[in-house]
Amino acid sequence: MLQNDYFKIIIDNLSTAVLLAESVYDKKNVLVDFKIIYMNESFLKMTKDLLKEGEVFSDFKTRLSPALAWFETAQEALLKKTILSETIYSYNFSKWFQITINCVCDNTIAVTFSDVSKAKEYEHALTQQNQKLESLASELAENRANLDTQLKSIQSLNTQLLFSAYHDSLTDLYNRSWLNTAIREISREQKCSNEKFGILLFDIDNMKDINDSRGHTAGDELIKQVATILRMFESKNTIPTRFGGDEFILLLKNIKNRNEAMNISKKVLGFMNAEGIGISGGISVYPDDSEKYDDLLKFADMAKLEAKKKGKNNITGFQSLMQEKFLSKLNIETKLSRAMVEKNFQLYYQPQFYTQSEKLRGFEALLRWYDDELGWISPEQFVPLAEETHLVIPLGNWVLDTALRTLSEWEQRFDFDGIMSVNVSPIQFCQDDFIPKFLHKIDFYKITPRHLEIEITEGVLIENVESVIAKLNEVKNLGIGISLDDFGTGYSSLRYLQMLPLTTLKIDKSFIKNIATESNIAEGILTLVSKMGLDTIAEGVEREDQLEILKKFNCNTIQGFLRGKPMQKNLCDRLLGGDLSALITINNS
């Protein structure tokens, strides 16, 4: 059997796409090209008859990728008796390939095509390849002693594949496959020795913004920089791995307690910050938190999310309370989806009164949710979840429809001349079709625009500021009021008051609560806002002394339990019909 026949037998057993080519010489014995002499089934399937045996490299290079100097690279591999590898992109296949050219004898080269487009698929392919190569190596060792040279080549390739299977291609750190195997082995070891180990799971803060603003190449460079810093901590007990994307795990073996894991993690954070890199991470500890690897990952991720809630660039250790919060959140999230289908929400209306005359200004529509198992669920719990899942869009549409339908009824039945104030989520407001849908609702319910007021928060400024202001001006030009809710919390600043076309400012109840002892702040806000020509509404007014101070400071409107709790529509109907006992009924409930 000819030597090339042995090569064909070998590559026919490989799942990787491989072709064999032999050197072509001119009459002066000068190497001028390479001719395809064999292609395995994997290569034929991949190329779909794009290439044929007998073709030379100079003919087909543009069909695969002109990015690789095919002849020059093959020539170098042949003359130097070496293996050359290069990664290229093929527009014909819309894939990235790793091309490996290997001199297998004096006049023959093997060209291997490996699809590296998807890391997981590549990882799977490597595992299969290892199994086939190991099986092939055993057969060749037993049956073909004269193929020692080929066996050495295969063993070398196997080593490369094994390295690739357990290392990240961008950073050369251990990857998730290695970590999955290592954690289970370490768990068995630590169980016997009663030692602990910890997991620090972290990601890079604002990575999406970096990729969007500076490009993915800059993002890759940042990931490599993080890996370089992690290698400074590498030892037999501290092992850095890239978990995927911009997530990393630092495996901390043989630690005494959680504090030791936290101290190491804080040092990592310090080194990252010194290079201008922010990270958010969570720590879980075996066996304190769990003896199961999947649980340790889940708990570390919960702690990482908690670190992000605290403002990012922080490390947080897992606590059992986090799991309880997570399960509670998951339960509410599941119920929220069901409640949307079954329409289990209600609108309550809290009256607002003018401070000086104490006449009714109008009502704020407030969303309420009662669950048979959990009872009344606070909006502070379910509204953020609705925003995370974007259920706030259909939910917000339902609120607007219900509130406008009620307002239309009040205008017709009671000649209502007050204001209906409706909260609009930033996510809902920033939808491209919000304005046309909003205008359609106003027209459909035939309400008087000046009787309507939408309440927004500064969260609307997360999106394109110019677009948001244009939308708000469109609303205001219709005669609809615009109220800024929760002033005094979050990101509130005079800059926002000047930017947004507001008609009303709501003073957060946290300022009103201690107004008797900290009146200077509230007075300063009210004086400043009134000079800007804005109406003011004080939220959370519960005591007479608060009301008297607000009268003194010329606050326009009050809202709170002192004059009226949130009411169901039937009680509002009674109030608008002149039955003031409706207020007594709800205030005594």
Coordinates of C-alpha atoms in Angstrom, one line a residue:
M1 CA 0.0 0.0 0.0
L2 CA 1.3 3.4 -1.0
Q3 CA 2.0 6.0 1.7
N4 CA -0.7 8.3 0.3
D5 CA -3.2 5.5 0.7
Y6 CA -2.4 5.3 4.4
F7 CA -3.0 9.0 4.6
K8 CA -6.4 8.6 2.9
I9 CA -7.3 5.8 5.4
I10 CA -6.5 8.1 8.2
I11 CA -8.3 11.2 7.1
D12 CA -11.4 9.1 6.1
N13 CA -11.8 8.4 9.8
L14 CA -11.6 12.1 10.8
S15 CA -14.8 14.2 11.2
T16 CA -12.7 17.3 10.5
A17 CA -12.7 18.5 6.9
V18 CA -9.3 17.5 5.4
L19 CA -7.7 17.4 1.9
L20 CA -4.4 16.1 0.7
A21 CA -2.4 17.9 -1.8
E22 CA 0.9 17.2 -3.4
S23 CA 3.6 19.5 -4.7
V24 CA 3.7 20.5 -8.4
Y25 CA 7.1 21.3 -10.0
D26 CA 7.9 22.9 -13.4
K27 CA 10.4 21.6 -15.9
K28 CA 13.2 23.4 -13.9
N29 CA 12.1 21.5 -10.8
V30 CA 10.8 24.6 -9.2
L31 CA 7.8 24.3 -6.9
V32 CA 5.0 26.2 -8.5
D33 CA 1.8 24.9 -7.0
F34 CA -0.1 22.2 -5.1
K35 CA -2.6 19.8 -6.6
I36 CA -5.5 18.2 -4.7
I37 CA -5.1 14.5 -4.6
Y38 CA -7.8 13.5 -2.1
M39 CA -10.6 15.0 0.0
N40 CA -12.4 13.2 2.8
E41 CA -16.2 13.0 3.1
S42 CA -16.3 15.8 5.7
F43 CA -14.5 18.1 3.2
L44 CA -16.8 17.2 0.4
K45 CA -19.9 17.7 2.5
M46 CA -18.7 21.1 3.7
T47 CA -17.7 22.4 0.2
K48 CA -20.6 20.8 -1.7
D49 CA -18.6 20.1 -4.8
L50 CA -17.0 23.5 -4.8
L51 CA -13.6 21.9 -5.2
K52 CA -12.6 18.8 -7.2
E53 CA -9.6 16.5 -7.1
G54 CA -6.9 17.5 -9.5
E55 CA -7.4 21.3 -9.0
V56 CA -4.5 23.4 -7.9
F57 CA -4.3 26.0 -5.2
S58 CA -3.9 28.9 -7.6
D59 CA -7.3 28.0 -9.2
F60 CA -9.5 27.7 -6.2
K61 CA -8.2 30.2 -3.6
T62 CA -10.8 32.9 -4.4
R63 CA -13.6 30.3 -3.9
L64 CA -12.6 29.7 -0.3
S65 CA -10.9 32.9 0.9
P66 CA -8.4 35.2 -0.6
A67 CA -7.4 36.2 2.9
L68 CA -4.9 33.3 3.1
A69 CA -1.8 33.1 0.9
W70 CA -2.5 29.5 0.1
F71 CA 0.5 28.6 -2.0
E72 CA 3.0 30.5 0.1
T73 CA 1.8 29.0 3.4
A74 CA 1.7 25.5 2.0
Q75 CA 5.2 26.0 0.5
E76 CA 6.5 27.1 3.9
A77 CA 4.9 24.1 5.6
L78 CA 6.4 21.7 3.1
L79 CA 9.9 23.2 3.0
K80 CA 10.3 23.6 6.7
K81 CA 8.5 20.3 7.5
T82 CA 6.3 22.1 10.0
I83 CA 2.7 22.8 10.8
L84 CA 1.2 26.3 10.1
S85 CA -2.2 27.5 11.2
E86 CA -4.2 30.6 10.4
T87 CA -7.8 31.7 11.1
I88 CA -9.7 33.2 8.1
Y89 CA -13.2 34.2 7.3
S90 CA -14.9 32.7 4.2
Y91 CA -17.6 34.8 2.6
N92 CA -18.8 31.8 0.6
F93 CA -19.7 29.9 3.8
S94 CA -20.2 32.9 6.1
K95 CA -18.1 31.2 8.7
W96 CA -14.7 31.5 10.4
F97 CA -12.3 28.6 9.7
Q98 CA -9.0 27.6 11.3
I99 CA -6.9 26.4 8.5
T100 CA -4.0 24.1 9.5
I101 CA -1.4 23.1 6.8
N102 CA 0.8 20.1 7.8
C103 CA 3.7 18.6 5.9
V104 CA 3.0 14.8 6.2
C105 CA 5.8 13.7 3.9
D106 CA 8.4 15.1 1.4
N107 CA 5.9 16.1 -1.3
T108 CA 2.5 15.9 0.4
I109 CA 0.6 18.3 2.7
A110 CA -2.6 17.9 4.7
V111 CA -5.0 20.9 4.9
T112 CA -7.5 20.8 7.8
F113 CA -10.6 23.1 7.9
S114 CA -12.0 23.6 11.4
D115 CA -15.2 25.7 11.9
V116 CA -14.5 28.0 14.9
S117 CA -17.6 30.1 14.5
K118 CA -19.4 28.8 17.6
A119 CA -17.4 27.9 20.7
K120 CA -19.8 25.4 22.0
E121 CA -20.1 23.6 18.6
Y122 CA -16.3 23.7 18.3
E123 CA -15.9 22.3 21.8
H124 CA -18.3 19.4 21.0
A125 CA -16.4 18.7 17.8
L126 CA -13.2 18.6 19.6
T127 CA -14.5 16.0 22.1
Q128 CA -15.7 13.8 19.2
Q129 CA -12.4 14.3 17.4
N130 CA -10.4 13.3 20.5
Q131 CA -12.4 10.1 20.9
K132 CA -11.9 9.2 17.2
L133 CA -8.2 10.0 17.3
E134 CA -7.7 8.0 20.5
S135 CA -9.5 5.0 18.9
L136 CA -7.5 5.4 15.7
A137 CA -4.3 5.7 17.6
S138 CA -4.9 2.4 19.4
E139 CA -5.7 0.6 16.1
L140 CA -2.7 2.0 14.4
A141 CA -0.5 1.1 17.4
E142 CA -1.7 -2.5 17.4
N143 CA -1.9 -3.2 13.7
R144 CA 0.5 -0.8 11.8
A145 CA 3.8 -0.5 13.5
N146 CA 5.2 1.0 10.3
L147 CA 3.0 4.2 10.7
D148 CA 5.0 5.5 13.7
T149 CA 5.5 8.8 12.0
Q150 CA 1.8 9.3 11.3
L151 CA 1.0 8.3 14.9
K152 CA 3.3 11.0 16.3
S153 CA 1.6 13.6 14.1
I154 CA -1.8 12.5 15.3
Q155 CA -0.7 12.5 19.0
S156 CA 0.6 16.1 18.5
L157 CA -2.7 17.1 17.0
N158 CA -4.5 15.4 19.9
T159 CA -2.5 17.4 22.4
Q160 CA -3.5 20.6 20.6
L161 CA -7.1 19.6 20.5
L162 CA -7.1 18.7 24.1
F163 CA -5.7 22.1 25.0
S164 CA -8.3 23.8 22.9
A165 CA -11.1 21.8 24.5
Y166 CA -10.2 23.1 28.0
H167 CA -8.9 26.5 27.3
D168 CA -10.5 29.7 26.1
S169 CA -9.3 30.7 22.6
L170 CA -9.2 34.5 23.4
T171 CA -7.4 34.5 26.7
D172 CA -5.9 31.0 27.0
L173 CA -7.5 30.8 30.5
Y174 CA -9.2 27.6 31.5
N175 CA -12.8 27.5 30.1
R176 CA -16.2 26.4 31.3
S177 CA -15.6 22.8 30.2
W178 CA -12.5 22.5 32.4
L179 CA -14.2 24.2 35.3
N180 CA -17.2 21.8 35.1
T181 CA -14.8 18.9 35.4
A182 CA -12.5 20.4 37.9
I183 CA -15.2 21.6 40.3
R184 CA -16.6 18.1 40.7
E185 CA -13.1 16.6 41.3
I186 CA -12.3 19.3 43.8
S187 CA -15.7 18.7 45.6
R188 CA -14.8 15.1 46.1
E189 CA -11.3 16.1 47.4
Q190 CA -12.5 18.7 49.8
K191 CA -15.3 16.5 51.1
C192 CA -12.6 14.0 52.3
S193 CA -10.4 16.7 53.8
N194 CA -13.2 18.9 55.2
E195 CA -11.7 21.8 53.4
K196 CA -13.7 24.6 51.8
F197 CA -13.4 26.3 48.4
G198 CA -15.0 29.4 47.0
I199 CA -16.2 30.7 43.7
L200 CA -15.9 34.3 42.7
L201 CA -18.1 34.9 39.7
F202 CA -17.8 38.4 38.2
D203 CA -18.4 40.2 34.9
I204 CA -17.1 43.5 33.5
D205 CA -19.3 46.5 34.3
N206 CA -20.9 48.3 31.3
M207 CA -19.4 45.8 28.8
K208 CA -22.3 46.4 26.4
D209 CA -21.7 50.1 26.3
I210 CA -18.0 49.5 25.6
N211 CA -18.8 47.1 22.7
D212 CA -21.4 49.6 21.3
S213 CA -19.3 52.7 21.6
R214 CA -15.8 51.4 20.9
G215 CA -16.4 48.2 19.0
H216 CA -16.1 44.5 19.8
T217 CA -12.3 44.6 19.1
A218 CA -11.9 47.0 21.9
G219 CA -14.1 44.8 24.0
D220 CA -12.0 41.7 23.3
E221 CA -8.9 43.7 24.3
L222 CA -10.5 44.6 27.6
I223 CA -11.3 40.9 28.2
K224 CA -7.7 40.0 27.5
Q225 CA -6.6 42.7 29.9
V226 CA -8.8 41.3 32.7
A227 CA -7.3 37.9 32.0
T228 CA -3.8 39.3 32.4
I229 CA -4.7 40.8 35.7
L230 CA -6.2 37.5 36.9
R231 CA -3.0 35.6 36.0
M232 CA -1.2 37.7 38.6
F233 CA -3.2 35.8 41.3
E234 CA -2.8 32.4 39.7
S235 CA -1.4 29.6 42.0
K236 CA -2.2 26.0 42.8
N237 CA -5.1 27.2 45.0
T238 CA -6.2 30.2 43.0
I239 CA -7.3 29.3 39.4
P240 CA -8.7 31.9 37.0
T241 CA -11.2 30.8 34.3
R242 CA -13.2 32.5 31.6
F243 CA -16.8 31.4 32.1
G244 CA -18.1 32.9 28.8
G245 CA -18.6 36.4 27.3
D246 CA -17.4 38.9 29.8
E247 CA -17.9 36.6 32.8
F248 CA -15.0 35.1 34.7
I249 CA -14.7 32.7 37.6
L250 CA -11.9 32.7 40.1
L251 CA -11.7 29.3 41.8
L252 CA -10.4 29.6 45.4
K253 CA -9.2 26.2 46.8
N254 CA -8.4 25.4 50.4
I255 CA -9.9 28.5 52.0
K256 CA -10.7 28.7 55.7
N257 CA -13.9 30.7 55.5
R258 CA -16.0 33.2 53.5
N259 CA -13.9 36.1 54.8
E260 CA -10.7 34.7 53.2
A261 CA -12.5 34.4 49.8
M262 CA -13.8 38.0 50.2
N263 CA -10.3 39.3 51.0
I264 CA -8.8 37.7 47.9
S265 CA -11.8 39.0 45.8
K266 CA -11.4 42.5 47.1
K267 CA -7.7 42.5 46.1
V268 CA -8.7 41.4 42.6
L269 CA -11.3 44.3 42.5
G270 CA -8.5 46.7 43.6
F271 CA -6.2 45.6 40.9
M272 CA -9.0 45.9 38.3
N273 CA -9.9 49.4 39.5
A274 CA -6.2 50.5 39.4
E275 CA -6.4 49.8 35.6
G276 CA -9.6 51.6 35.3
I277 CA -11.8 48.5 35.0
G278 CA -15.0 48.1 37.0
I279 CA -16.3 44.6 37.9
S280 CA -19.3 43.3 39.8
G281 CA -19.0 39.9 41.4
G282 CA -20.6 37.4 43.8
I283 CA -19.0 34.8 46.1
S284 CA -20.4 31.3 47.1
V285 CA -18.6 28.9 49.3
Y286 CA -18.5 25.0 49.4
P287 CA -20.0 23.4 51.5
D288 CA -21.4 26.4 53.5
D289 CA -23.8 27.5 50.7
S290 CA -24.2 24.1 49.0
E291 CA -22.4 20.9 48.0
K292 CA -23.9 21.1 44.5
Y293 CA -21.9 22.8 41.8
D294 CA -25.0 24.1 40.0
D295 CA -26.2 25.7 43.2
L296 CA -22.9 27.3 43.9
L297 CA -22.9 28.9 40.4
K298 CA -26.5 30.0 40.9
F299 CA -25.8 31.5 44.3
A300 CA -22.7 33.3 43.1
D301 CA -24.8 34.8 40.3
M302 CA -27.4 35.9 42.8
A303 CA -24.7 37.6 44.8
K304 CA -23.4 39.2 41.7
L305 CA -26.8 40.7 40.8
E306 CA -27.0 42.0 44.4
A307 CA -23.6 43.8 43.8
K308 CA -25.0 45.4 40.7
K309 CA -28.0 46.6 42.5
K310 CA -25.7 48.3 45.0
G311 CA -24.2 50.4 42.2
K312 CA -21.8 48.0 40.5
N313 CA -18.0 47.8 40.9
N314 CA -18.5 45.7 44.1
I315 CA -18.1 42.2 45.4
T316 CA -20.9 40.6 47.5
G317 CA -21.0 37.3 49.3
F318 CA -24.1 35.0 49.0
Q319 CA -26.6 35.0 51.8
S320 CA -29.6 32.7 52.1
L321 CA -31.9 35.8 52.1
M322 CA -30.9 36.4 48.5
Q323 CA -32.4 33.0 47.5
E324 CA -35.6 33.7 49.4
K325 CA -35.9 37.1 47.5
F326 CA -35.1 35.3 44.2
L327 CA -37.7 32.7 44.8
S328 CA -40.2 35.3 45.9
K329 CA -39.4 37.3 42.8
L330 CA -39.8 34.3 40.6
N331 CA -43.1 33.4 42.2
I332 CA -44.4 37.0 41.7
E333 CA -43.1 37.0 38.1
T334 CA -45.0 33.8 37.3
K335 CA -48.1 35.1 38.9
L336 CA -47.7 38.4 37.0
S337 CA -47.9 36.7 33.6
R338 CA -51.0 34.8 34.7
A339 CA -52.6 37.9 36.2
M340 CA -52.1 39.7 32.8
V341 CA -54.0 37.0 31.0
E342 CA -56.7 36.8 33.6
K343 CA -56.9 40.6 34.1
N344 CA -56.7 40.5 37.9
F345 CA -55.5 44.1 38.3
Q346 CA -57.6 46.9 39.7
L347 CA -57.4 50.7 39.5
Y348 CA -57.8 52.7 42.7
Y349 CA -58.0 56.5 42.7
Q350 CA -56.5 58.7 45.4
P351 CA -58.0 62.2 45.7
Q352 CA -55.8 65.3 45.5
F353 CA -56.9 68.5 47.2
Y354 CA -55.9 72.2 46.8
T355 CA -53.9 73.2 49.9
Q356 CA -55.5 76.5 50.6
S357 CA -59.2 75.9 49.6
E358 CA -59.1 72.2 50.3
K359 CA -61.3 71.7 47.2
L360 CA -60.9 68.6 45.1
R361 CA -58.2 68.9 42.4
G362 CA -58.7 65.5 41.0
F363 CA -57.4 61.9 41.4
E364 CA -54.3 59.9 40.7
A365 CA -55.0 56.5 39.2
L366 CA -53.1 53.8 41.1
L367 CA -52.5 50.2 40.0
R368 CA -53.4 47.6 42.6
W369 CA -53.1 43.8 42.4
Y370 CA -54.6 41.2 44.7
D371 CA -53.5 37.6 44.6
D372 CA -55.5 34.8 46.2
E373 CA -52.4 33.2 47.7
L374 CA -50.2 36.3 48.4
G375 CA -52.9 38.9 49.1
W376 CA -52.2 42.5 48.2
I377 CA -48.9 42.7 46.3
S378 CA -47.2 46.1 46.5
P379 CA -46.5 48.0 43.3
E380 CA -43.0 48.4 44.5
Q381 CA -42.6 44.6 44.1
F382 CA -44.4 43.9 40.8
V383 CA -43.9 47.1 38.8
P384 CA -40.1 46.7 38.5
L385 CA -40.7 43.0 37.5
A386 CA -43.2 44.2 34.8
E387 CA -40.6 46.6 33.5
E388 CA -37.9 43.9 33.4
T389 CA -40.1 41.6 31.4
H390 CA -41.7 44.4 29.4
L391 CA -45.1 43.3 30.6
V392 CA -45.4 46.9 31.7
I393 CA -46.3 47.8 28.1
P394 CA -49.6 45.9 27.9
L395 CA -50.2 46.6 31.6
G396 CA -49.6 50.3 31.1
N397 CA -52.0 50.3 28.1
W398 CA -54.7 48.7 30.3
V399 CA -54.1 51.4 33.0
L400 CA -54.5 54.2 30.4
D401 CA -57.6 52.6 28.9
T402 CA -59.3 52.1 32.3
A403 CA -58.3 55.6 33.6
L404 CA -59.5 57.4 30.4
R405 CA -62.7 55.4 30.3
T406 CA -63.4 56.4 33.9
L407 CA -62.5 60.0 33.2
S408 CA -64.8 60.1 30.2
E409 CA -67.7 58.7 32.4
W410 CA -67.0 61.3 35.1
E411 CA -67.1 64.1 32.6
Q412 CA -70.5 63.0 31.3
R413 CA -72.1 61.9 34.6
F414 CA -70.8 64.5 37.0
D415 CA -69.6 67.3 34.7
F416 CA -66.1 66.6 36.2
D417 CA -63.8 69.5 35.9
G418 CA -60.8 68.1 37.8
I419 CA -57.7 66.2 36.7
M420 CA -57.0 62.5 36.2
S421 CA -53.3 61.8 36.8
V422 CA -52.0 58.6 35.2
N423 CA -48.5 57.1 35.7
V424 CA -46.7 56.2 32.5
S425 CA -43.6 53.9 32.7
P426 CA -40.4 55.0 31.0
I427 CA -40.4 51.8 29.0
Q428 CA -44.0 52.4 27.8
F429 CA -43.4 56.0 27.0
C430 CA -40.2 55.3 25.0
Q431 CA -42.0 52.9 22.6
D432 CA -42.0 54.3 19.1
D433 CA -45.8 54.0 18.8
F434 CA -46.6 55.4 22.2
I435 CA -47.7 58.9 20.9
P436 CA -50.1 57.7 18.1
K437 CA -51.6 55.1 20.4
F438 CA -52.0 57.7 23.2
L439 CA -53.7 60.2 20.8
H440 CA -56.0 57.4 19.6
K441 CA -57.1 56.7 23.1
I442 CA -57.8 60.3 23.8
D443 CA -59.9 60.6 20.7
F444 CA -61.7 57.3 21.3
Y445 CA -62.8 58.2 24.8
K446 CA -63.5 61.8 23.8
I447 CA -62.0 63.3 27.0
T448 CA -61.1 66.9 27.6
P449 CA -57.3 67.0 27.3
R450 CA -56.8 69.6 30.2
H451 CA -58.5 67.0 32.5
L452 CA -55.6 64.6 31.9
E453 CA -52.2 64.6 33.4
I454 CA -49.5 62.0 32.8
E455 CA -46.9 61.3 35.5
I456 CA -43.4 60.4 34.5
T457 CA -40.1 59.7 36.3
E458 CA -36.6 60.7 35.3
G459 CA -36.2 57.2 33.9
V460 CA -37.6 58.5 30.6
L461 CA -34.2 60.2 30.1
I462 CA -32.5 56.8 29.8
E463 CA -33.4 56.8 26.1
N464 CA -32.6 59.5 23.6
V465 CA -33.2 62.8 25.4
E466 CA -34.1 64.8 22.4
S467 CA -36.7 62.3 21.3
V468 CA -38.2 62.1 24.8
I469 CA -38.5 65.9 25.0
A470 CA -40.1 66.1 21.6
K471 CA -42.7 63.6 22.7
L472 CA -43.4 65.4 25.9
N473 CA -43.8 68.7 24.0
E474 CA -46.3 67.0 21.7
V475 CA -48.3 65.9 24.7
K476 CA -48.1 69.3 26.4
N477 CA -49.2 71.1 23.2
L478 CA -52.5 69.2 23.4
G479 CA -53.2 70.8 26.8
I480 CA -52.4 67.6 28.7
G481 CA -50.4 68.2 32.0
I482 CA -47.0 66.6 32.6
S483 CA -46.0 65.8 36.2
L484 CA -42.6 64.7 37.3
D485 CA -43.1 62.0 40.0
D486 CA -40.8 61.2 43.0
F487 CA -38.9 64.5 42.9
G488 CA -36.1 64.4 45.5
T489 CA -35.1 60.8 44.9
G490 CA -33.0 59.0 42.3
Y491 CA -31.3 61.4 39.9
S492 CA -33.3 64.5 40.5
S493 CA -31.6 67.7 39.6
L494 CA -32.4 71.3 38.5
R495 CA -31.0 70.3 35.1
Y496 CA -33.9 67.9 34.5
L497 CA -36.4 70.5 35.7
Q498 CA -35.1 72.9 33.1
M499 CA -34.9 70.3 30.3
L500 CA -38.4 68.7 30.6
P501 CA -41.6 70.6 29.5
L502 CA -43.3 70.0 32.9
T503 CA -46.5 71.5 34.3
T504 CA -46.4 69.9 37.8
L505 CA -43.8 68.6 40.3
K506 CA -44.6 66.0 42.9
I507 CA -42.5 66.3 46.1
D508 CA -41.6 62.9 47.3
K509 CA -43.2 61.7 50.6
S510 CA -39.7 61.3 52.1
F511 CA -39.4 65.1 52.3
I512 CA -42.9 65.5 53.7
K513 CA -42.4 62.9 56.5
N514 CA -39.9 65.1 58.4
I515 CA -41.1 68.5 57.2
A516 CA -41.7 69.6 60.7
T517 CA -38.1 69.2 61.7
E518 CA -36.4 69.7 58.3
S519 CA -38.6 72.4 56.8
N520 CA -35.8 74.4 55.2
I521 CA -35.3 71.7 52.4
A522 CA -39.0 71.5 51.6
E523 CA -39.4 75.3 51.7
G524 CA -36.3 75.7 49.4
I525 CA -37.7 73.2 46.9
L526 CA -41.2 74.8 46.9
T527 CA -39.9 78.3 46.5
L528 CA -37.6 77.4 43.7
V529 CA -40.2 75.3 41.8
S530 CA -42.9 78.0 42.1
K531 CA -40.5 80.6 40.6
M532 CA -40.2 78.2 37.6
G533 CA -43.9 78.4 37.1
L534 CA -44.7 74.8 38.1
D535 CA -47.5 73.6 40.2
T536 CA -46.5 71.5 43.2
I537 CA -48.1 68.4 44.8
A538 CA -46.9 67.1 48.2
E539 CA -47.2 63.4 48.5
G540 CA -47.7 61.4 51.7
V541 CA -49.4 64.1 53.7
E542 CA -50.7 62.3 56.8
R543 CA -50.7 64.9 59.7
E544 CA -52.3 68.3 60.2
D545 CA -48.9 69.9 61.2
Q546 CA -47.6 68.8 57.8
L547 CA -50.6 70.4 56.1
E548 CA -50.1 73.7 58.0
I549 CA -46.5 74.0 57.0
L550 CA -47.3 73.3 53.4
K551 CA -49.9 76.0 53.4
K552 CA -47.3 78.4 54.8
F553 CA -44.9 77.4 52.0
N554 CA -47.6 77.9 49.4
C555 CA -47.6 74.3 48.1
N556 CA -50.5 74.1 45.6
T557 CA -51.8 70.6 46.2
I558 CA -51.7 67.8 48.8
Q559 CA -52.2 64.1 48.4
G560 CA -52.1 61.6 51.3
F561 CA -54.0 59.7 53.9
L562 CA -54.8 62.9 55.9
R563 CA -57.5 63.8 53.3
G564 CA -58.1 60.7 51.4
K565 CA -56.8 57.2 50.8
P566 CA -56.8 55.4 47.4
M567 CA -60.5 54.6 46.6
Q568 CA -62.3 52.2 44.4
K569 CA -64.3 53.8 41.6
N570 CA -67.7 53.4 43.2
L571 CA -66.6 55.5 46.2
C572 CA -65.2 58.1 43.8
D573 CA -68.6 58.2 42.1
R574 CA -70.2 58.9 45.5
L575 CA -67.7 61.6 46.2
L576 CA -68.3 63.3 42.8
G577 CA -72.0 63.0 43.4
G578 CA -71.7 65.1 46.5
D579 CA -71.6 62.3 49.1
L580 CA -68.6 63.4 51.3
S581 CA -69.2 60.3 53.5
A582 CA -67.3 58.4 50.8
L583 CA -64.1 59.9 52.2
I584 CA -65.0 59.0 55.7
T585 CA -65.8 55.5 54.6
I586 CA -62.4 54.9 52.9
N587 CA -60.4 56.8 55.6
N588 CA -61.9 54.6 58.3
S589 CA -61.3 51.4 56.4

